PDB file of N, CA and C in Angstrom:
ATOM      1  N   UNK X   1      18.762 -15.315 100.041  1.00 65.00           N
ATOM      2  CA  UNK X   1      18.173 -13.990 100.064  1.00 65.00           C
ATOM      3  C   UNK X   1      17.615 -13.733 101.470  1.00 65.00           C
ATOM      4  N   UNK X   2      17.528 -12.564 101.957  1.00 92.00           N
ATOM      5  CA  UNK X   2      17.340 -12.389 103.540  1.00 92.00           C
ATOM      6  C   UNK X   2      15.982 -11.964 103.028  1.00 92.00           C
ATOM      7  N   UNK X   3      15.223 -12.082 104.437  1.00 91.00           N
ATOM      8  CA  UNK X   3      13.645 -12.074 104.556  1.00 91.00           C
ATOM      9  C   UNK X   3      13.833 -10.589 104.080  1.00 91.00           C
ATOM     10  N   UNK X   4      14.329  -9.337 104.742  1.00 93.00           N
ATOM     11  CA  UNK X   4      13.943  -8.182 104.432  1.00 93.00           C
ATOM     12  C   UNK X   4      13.590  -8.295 102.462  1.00 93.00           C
ATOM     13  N   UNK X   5      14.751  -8.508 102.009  1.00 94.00           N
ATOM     14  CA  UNK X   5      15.033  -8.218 100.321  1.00 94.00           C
ATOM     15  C   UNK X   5      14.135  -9.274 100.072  1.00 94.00           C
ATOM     16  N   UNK X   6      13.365 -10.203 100.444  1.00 94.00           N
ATOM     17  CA  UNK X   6      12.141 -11.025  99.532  1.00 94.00           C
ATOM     18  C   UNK X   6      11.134 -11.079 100.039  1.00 94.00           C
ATOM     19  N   UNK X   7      10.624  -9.713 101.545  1.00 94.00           N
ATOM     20  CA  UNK X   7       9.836  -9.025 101.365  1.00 94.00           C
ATOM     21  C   UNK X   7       9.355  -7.766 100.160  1.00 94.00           C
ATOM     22  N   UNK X   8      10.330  -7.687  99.885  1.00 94.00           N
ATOM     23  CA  UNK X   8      10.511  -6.224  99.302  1.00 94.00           C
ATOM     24  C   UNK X   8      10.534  -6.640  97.575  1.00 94.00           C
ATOM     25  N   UNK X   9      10.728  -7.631  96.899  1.00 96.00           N
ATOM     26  CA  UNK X   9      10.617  -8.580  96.046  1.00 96.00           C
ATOM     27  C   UNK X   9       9.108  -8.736  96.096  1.00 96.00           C
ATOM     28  N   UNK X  10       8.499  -9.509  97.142  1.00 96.00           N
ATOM     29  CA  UNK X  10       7.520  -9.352  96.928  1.00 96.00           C
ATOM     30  C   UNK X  10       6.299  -8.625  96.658  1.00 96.00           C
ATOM     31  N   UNK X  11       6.558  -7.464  97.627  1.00 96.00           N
ATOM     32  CA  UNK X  11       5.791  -6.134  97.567  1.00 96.00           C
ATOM     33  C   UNK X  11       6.273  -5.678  96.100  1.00 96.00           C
ATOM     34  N   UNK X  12       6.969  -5.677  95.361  1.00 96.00           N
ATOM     35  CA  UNK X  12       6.938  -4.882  93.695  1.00 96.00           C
ATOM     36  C   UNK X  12       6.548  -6.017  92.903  1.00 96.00           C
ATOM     37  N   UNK X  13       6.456  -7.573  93.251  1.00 97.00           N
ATOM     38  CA  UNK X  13       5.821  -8.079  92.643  1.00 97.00           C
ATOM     39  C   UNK X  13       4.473  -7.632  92.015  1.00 97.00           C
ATOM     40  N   UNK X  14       4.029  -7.913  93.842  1.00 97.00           N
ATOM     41  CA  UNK X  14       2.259  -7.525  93.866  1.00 97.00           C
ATOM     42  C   UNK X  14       1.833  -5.881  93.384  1.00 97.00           C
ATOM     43  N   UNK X  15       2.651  -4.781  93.287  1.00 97.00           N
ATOM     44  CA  UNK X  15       2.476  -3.711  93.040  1.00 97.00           C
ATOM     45  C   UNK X  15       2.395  -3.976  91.486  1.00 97.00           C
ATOM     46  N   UNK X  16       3.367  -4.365  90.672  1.00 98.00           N
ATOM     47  CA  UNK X  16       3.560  -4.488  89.575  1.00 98.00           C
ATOM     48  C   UNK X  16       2.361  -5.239  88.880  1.00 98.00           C
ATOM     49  N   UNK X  17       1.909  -6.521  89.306  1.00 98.00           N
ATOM     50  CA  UNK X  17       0.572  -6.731  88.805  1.00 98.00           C
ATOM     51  C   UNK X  17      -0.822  -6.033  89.284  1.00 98.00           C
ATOM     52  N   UNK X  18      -0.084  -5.243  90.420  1.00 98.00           N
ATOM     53  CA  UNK X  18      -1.679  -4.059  90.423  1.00 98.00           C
ATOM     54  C   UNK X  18      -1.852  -3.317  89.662  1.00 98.00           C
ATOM     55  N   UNK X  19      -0.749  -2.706  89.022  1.00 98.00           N
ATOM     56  CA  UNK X  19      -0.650  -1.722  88.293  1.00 98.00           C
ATOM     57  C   UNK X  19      -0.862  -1.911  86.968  1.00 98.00           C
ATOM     58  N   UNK X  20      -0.665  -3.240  86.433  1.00 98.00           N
ATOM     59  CA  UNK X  20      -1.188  -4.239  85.615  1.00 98.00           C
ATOM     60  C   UNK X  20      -2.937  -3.959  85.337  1.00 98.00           C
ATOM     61  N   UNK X  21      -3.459  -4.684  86.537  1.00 98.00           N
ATOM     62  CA  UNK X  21      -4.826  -4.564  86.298  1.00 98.00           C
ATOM     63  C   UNK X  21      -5.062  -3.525  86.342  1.00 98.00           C
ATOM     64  N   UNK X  22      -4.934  -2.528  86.964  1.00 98.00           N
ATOM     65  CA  UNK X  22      -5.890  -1.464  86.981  1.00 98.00           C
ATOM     66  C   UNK X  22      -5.164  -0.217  86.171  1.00 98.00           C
ATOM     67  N   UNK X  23      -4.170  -0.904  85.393  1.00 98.00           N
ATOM     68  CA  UNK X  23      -4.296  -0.160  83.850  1.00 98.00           C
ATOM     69  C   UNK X  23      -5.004  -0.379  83.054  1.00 98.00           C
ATOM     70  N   UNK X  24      -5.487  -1.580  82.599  1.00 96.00           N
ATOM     71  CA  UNK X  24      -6.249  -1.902  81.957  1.00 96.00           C
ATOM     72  C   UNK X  24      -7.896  -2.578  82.280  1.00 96.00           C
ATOM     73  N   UNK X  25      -7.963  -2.502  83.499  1.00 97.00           N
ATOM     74  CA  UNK X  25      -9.515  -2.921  83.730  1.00 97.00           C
ATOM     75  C   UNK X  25      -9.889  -2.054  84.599  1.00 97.00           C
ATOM     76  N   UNK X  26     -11.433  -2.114  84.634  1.00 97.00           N
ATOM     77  CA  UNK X  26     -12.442  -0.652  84.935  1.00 97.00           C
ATOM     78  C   UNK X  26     -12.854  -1.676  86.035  1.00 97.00           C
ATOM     79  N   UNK X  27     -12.954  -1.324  87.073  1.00 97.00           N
ATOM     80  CA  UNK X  27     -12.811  -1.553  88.683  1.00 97.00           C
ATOM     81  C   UNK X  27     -13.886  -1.333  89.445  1.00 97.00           C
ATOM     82  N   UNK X  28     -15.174  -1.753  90.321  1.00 97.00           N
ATOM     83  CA  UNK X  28     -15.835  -0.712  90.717  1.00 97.00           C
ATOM     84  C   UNK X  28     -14.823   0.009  91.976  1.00 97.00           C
ATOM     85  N   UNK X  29     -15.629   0.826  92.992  1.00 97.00           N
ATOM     86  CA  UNK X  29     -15.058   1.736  93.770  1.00 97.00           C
ATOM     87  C   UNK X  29     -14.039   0.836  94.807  1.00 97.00           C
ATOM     88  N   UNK X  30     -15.299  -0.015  95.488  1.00 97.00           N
ATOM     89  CA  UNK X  30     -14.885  -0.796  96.587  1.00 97.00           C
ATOM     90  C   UNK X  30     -13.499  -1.979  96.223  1.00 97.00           C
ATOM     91  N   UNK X  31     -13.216  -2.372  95.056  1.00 97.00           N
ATOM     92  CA  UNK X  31     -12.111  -3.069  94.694  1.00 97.00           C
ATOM     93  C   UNK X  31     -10.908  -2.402  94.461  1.00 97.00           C
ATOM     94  N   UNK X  32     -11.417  -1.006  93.742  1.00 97.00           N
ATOM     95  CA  UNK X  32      -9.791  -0.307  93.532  1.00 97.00           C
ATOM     96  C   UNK X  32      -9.239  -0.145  95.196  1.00 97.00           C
ATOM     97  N   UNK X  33     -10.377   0.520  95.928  1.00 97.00           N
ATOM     98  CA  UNK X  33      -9.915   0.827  96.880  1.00 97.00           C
ATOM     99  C   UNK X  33      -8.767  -0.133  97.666  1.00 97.00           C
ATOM    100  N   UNK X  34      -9.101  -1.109  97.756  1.00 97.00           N
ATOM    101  CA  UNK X  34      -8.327  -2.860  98.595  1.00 97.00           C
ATOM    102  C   UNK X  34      -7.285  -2.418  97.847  1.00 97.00           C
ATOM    103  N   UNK X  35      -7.061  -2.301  96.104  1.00 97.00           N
ATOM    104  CA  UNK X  35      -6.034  -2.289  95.610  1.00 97.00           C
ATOM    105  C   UNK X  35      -4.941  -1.156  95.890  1.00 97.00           C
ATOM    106  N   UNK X  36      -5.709   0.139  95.888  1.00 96.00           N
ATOM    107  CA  UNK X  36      -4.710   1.019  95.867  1.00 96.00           C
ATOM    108  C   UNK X  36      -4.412   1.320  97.407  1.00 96.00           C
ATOM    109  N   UNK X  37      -4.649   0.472  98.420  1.00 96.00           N
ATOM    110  CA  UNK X  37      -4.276   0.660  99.845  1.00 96.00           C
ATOM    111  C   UNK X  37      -2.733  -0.250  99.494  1.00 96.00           C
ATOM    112  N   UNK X  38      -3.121  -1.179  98.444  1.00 96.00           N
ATOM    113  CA  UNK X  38      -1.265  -1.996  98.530  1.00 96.00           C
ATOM    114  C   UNK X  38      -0.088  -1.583  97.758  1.00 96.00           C
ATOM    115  N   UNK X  39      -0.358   0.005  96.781  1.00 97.00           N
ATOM    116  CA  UNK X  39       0.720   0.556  96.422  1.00 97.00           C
ATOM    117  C   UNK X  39       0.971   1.817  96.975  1.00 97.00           C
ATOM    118  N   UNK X  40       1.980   2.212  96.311  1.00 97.00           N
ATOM    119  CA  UNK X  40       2.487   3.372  96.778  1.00 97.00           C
ATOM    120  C   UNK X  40       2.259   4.709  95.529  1.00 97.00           C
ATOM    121  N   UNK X  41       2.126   6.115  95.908  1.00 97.00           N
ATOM    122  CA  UNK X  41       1.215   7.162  95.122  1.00 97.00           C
ATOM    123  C   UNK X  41       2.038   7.054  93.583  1.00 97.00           C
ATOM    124  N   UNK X  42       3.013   7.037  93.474  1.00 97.00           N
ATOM    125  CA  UNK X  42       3.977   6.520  92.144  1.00 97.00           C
ATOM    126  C   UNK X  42       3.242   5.612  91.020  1.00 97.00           C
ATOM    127  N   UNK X  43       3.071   4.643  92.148  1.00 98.00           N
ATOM    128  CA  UNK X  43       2.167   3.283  91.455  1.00 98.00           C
ATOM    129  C   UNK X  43       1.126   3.937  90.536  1.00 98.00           C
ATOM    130  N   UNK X  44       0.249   4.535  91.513  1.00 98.00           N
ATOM    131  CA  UNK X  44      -0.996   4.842  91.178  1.00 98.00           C
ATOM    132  C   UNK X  44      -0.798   6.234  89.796  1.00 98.00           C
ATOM    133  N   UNK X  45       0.320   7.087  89.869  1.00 98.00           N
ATOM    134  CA  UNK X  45       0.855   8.015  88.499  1.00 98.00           C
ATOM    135  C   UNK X  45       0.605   7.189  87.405  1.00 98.00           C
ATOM    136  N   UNK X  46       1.737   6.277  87.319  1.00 98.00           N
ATOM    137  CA  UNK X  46       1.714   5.122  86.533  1.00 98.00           C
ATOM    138  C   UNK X  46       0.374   4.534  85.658  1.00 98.00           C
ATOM    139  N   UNK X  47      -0.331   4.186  86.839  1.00 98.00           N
ATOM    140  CA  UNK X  47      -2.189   3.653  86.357  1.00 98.00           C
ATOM    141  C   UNK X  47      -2.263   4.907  85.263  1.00 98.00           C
ATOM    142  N   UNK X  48      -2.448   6.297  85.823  1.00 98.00           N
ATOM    143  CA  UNK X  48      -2.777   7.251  85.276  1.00 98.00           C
ATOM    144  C   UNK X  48      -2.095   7.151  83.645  1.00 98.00           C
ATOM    145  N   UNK X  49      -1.445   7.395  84.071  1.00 97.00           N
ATOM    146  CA  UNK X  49      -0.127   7.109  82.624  1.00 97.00           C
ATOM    147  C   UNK X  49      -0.256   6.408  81.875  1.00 97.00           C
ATOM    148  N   UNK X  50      -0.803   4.742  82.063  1.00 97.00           N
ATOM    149  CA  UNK X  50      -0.771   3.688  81.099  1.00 97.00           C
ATOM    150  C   UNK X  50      -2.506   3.552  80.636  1.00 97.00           C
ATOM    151  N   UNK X  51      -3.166   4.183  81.267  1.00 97.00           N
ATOM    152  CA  UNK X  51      -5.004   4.032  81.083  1.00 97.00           C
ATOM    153  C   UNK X  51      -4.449   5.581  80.206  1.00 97.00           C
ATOM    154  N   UNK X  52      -4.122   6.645  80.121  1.00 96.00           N
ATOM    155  CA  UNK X  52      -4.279   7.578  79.378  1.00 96.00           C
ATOM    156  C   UNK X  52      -3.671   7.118  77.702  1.00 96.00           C
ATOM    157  N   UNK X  53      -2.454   6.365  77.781  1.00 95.00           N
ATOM    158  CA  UNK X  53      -1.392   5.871  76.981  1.00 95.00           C
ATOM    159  C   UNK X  53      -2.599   5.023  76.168  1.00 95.00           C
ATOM    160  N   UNK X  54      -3.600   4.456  77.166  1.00 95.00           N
ATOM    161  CA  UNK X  54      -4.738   3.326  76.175  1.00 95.00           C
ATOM    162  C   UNK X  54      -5.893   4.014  75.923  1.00 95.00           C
ATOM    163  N   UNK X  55      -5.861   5.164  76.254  1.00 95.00           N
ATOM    164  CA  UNK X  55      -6.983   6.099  75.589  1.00 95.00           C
ATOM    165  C   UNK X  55      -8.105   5.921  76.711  1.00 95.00           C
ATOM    166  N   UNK X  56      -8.066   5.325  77.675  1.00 96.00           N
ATOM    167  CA  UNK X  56      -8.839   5.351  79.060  1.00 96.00           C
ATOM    168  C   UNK X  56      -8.945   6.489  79.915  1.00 96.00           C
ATOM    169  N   UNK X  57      -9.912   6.878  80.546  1.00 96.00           N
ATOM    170  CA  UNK X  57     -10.472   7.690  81.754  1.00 96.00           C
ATOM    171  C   UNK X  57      -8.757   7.192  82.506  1.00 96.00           C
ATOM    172  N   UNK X  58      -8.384   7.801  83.294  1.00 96.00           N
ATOM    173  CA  UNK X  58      -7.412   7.618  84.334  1.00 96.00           C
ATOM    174  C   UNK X  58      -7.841   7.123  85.761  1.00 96.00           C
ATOM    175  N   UNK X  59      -9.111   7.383  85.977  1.00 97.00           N
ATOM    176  CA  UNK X  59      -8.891   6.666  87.132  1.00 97.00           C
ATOM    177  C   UNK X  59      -9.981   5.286  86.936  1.00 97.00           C
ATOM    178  N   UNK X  60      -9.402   4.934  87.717  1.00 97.00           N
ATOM    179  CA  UNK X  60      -9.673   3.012  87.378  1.00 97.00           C
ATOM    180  C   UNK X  60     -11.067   2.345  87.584  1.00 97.00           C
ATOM    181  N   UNK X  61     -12.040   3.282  88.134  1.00 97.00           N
ATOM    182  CA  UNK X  61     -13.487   2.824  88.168  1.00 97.00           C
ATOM    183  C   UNK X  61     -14.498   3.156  86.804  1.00 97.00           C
ATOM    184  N   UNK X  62     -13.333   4.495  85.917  1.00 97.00           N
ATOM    185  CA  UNK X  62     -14.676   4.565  84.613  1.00 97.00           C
ATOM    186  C   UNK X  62     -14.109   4.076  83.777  1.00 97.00           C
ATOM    187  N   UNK X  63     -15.231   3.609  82.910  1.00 96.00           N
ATOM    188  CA  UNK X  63     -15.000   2.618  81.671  1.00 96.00           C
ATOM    189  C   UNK X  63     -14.929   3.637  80.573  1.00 96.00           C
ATOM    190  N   UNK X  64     -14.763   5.231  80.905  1.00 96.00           N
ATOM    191  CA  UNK X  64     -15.081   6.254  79.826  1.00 96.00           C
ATOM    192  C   UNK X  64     -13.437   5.996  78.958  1.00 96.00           C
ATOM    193  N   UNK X  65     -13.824   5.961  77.436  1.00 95.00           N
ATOM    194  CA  UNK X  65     -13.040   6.673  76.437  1.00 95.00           C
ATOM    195  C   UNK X  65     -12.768   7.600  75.877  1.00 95.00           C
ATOM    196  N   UNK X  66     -11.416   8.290  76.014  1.00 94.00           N
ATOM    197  CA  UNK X  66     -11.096   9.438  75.656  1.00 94.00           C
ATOM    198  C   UNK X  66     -11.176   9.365  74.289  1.00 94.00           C
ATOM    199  N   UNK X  67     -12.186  11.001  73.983  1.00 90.00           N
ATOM    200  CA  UNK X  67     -12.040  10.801  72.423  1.00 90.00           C
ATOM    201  C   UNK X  67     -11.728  12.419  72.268  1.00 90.00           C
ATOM    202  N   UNK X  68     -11.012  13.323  72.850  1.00 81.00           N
ATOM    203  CA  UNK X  68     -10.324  14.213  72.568  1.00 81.00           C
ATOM    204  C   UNK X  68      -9.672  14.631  73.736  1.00 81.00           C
ATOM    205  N   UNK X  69      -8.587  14.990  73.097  1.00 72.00           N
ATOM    206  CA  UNK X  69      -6.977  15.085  74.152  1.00 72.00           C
ATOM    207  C   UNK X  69      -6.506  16.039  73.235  1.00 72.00           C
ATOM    208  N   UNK X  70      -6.506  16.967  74.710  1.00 72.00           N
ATOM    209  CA  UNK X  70      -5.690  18.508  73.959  1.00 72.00           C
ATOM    210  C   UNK X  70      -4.593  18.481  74.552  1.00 72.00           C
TER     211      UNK X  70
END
């Protein structure tokens, strides 16, 4: 495998378990931030998508539960 393609392997690795955590865990400010400097704005849809899908606030620092969705 050439360095480019297992750079690039790697980077959706690490995206893929960011997107991981911070679907499902409440983050303070200063940590999402580190995190969401290593994906790309897609990534971060996604978060939105899978914290709404779990009945979570969408963005990754509140621990709020959605309890009505119109």
């Amino acid at each position: 495998m050439d360095k480019k393609l297992q750079e690039k392997q790697f980077y959706l690795n690490n995206a893929e378990k960011i997107v991981s955590k911070l679907s499902s865990e409440t983050l303070n400010e200063k940590e999402t931030a580190q995190f969401i400097k290593q994906i790309e704005p897609y990534h971060y849809e996604e978060i939105v998508e899978e914290r709404f899908v779990s009945k979570l606030c969408g963005y990754p620092c509140c621990a709020n539960e959605l309890t009505k969705v119109i």
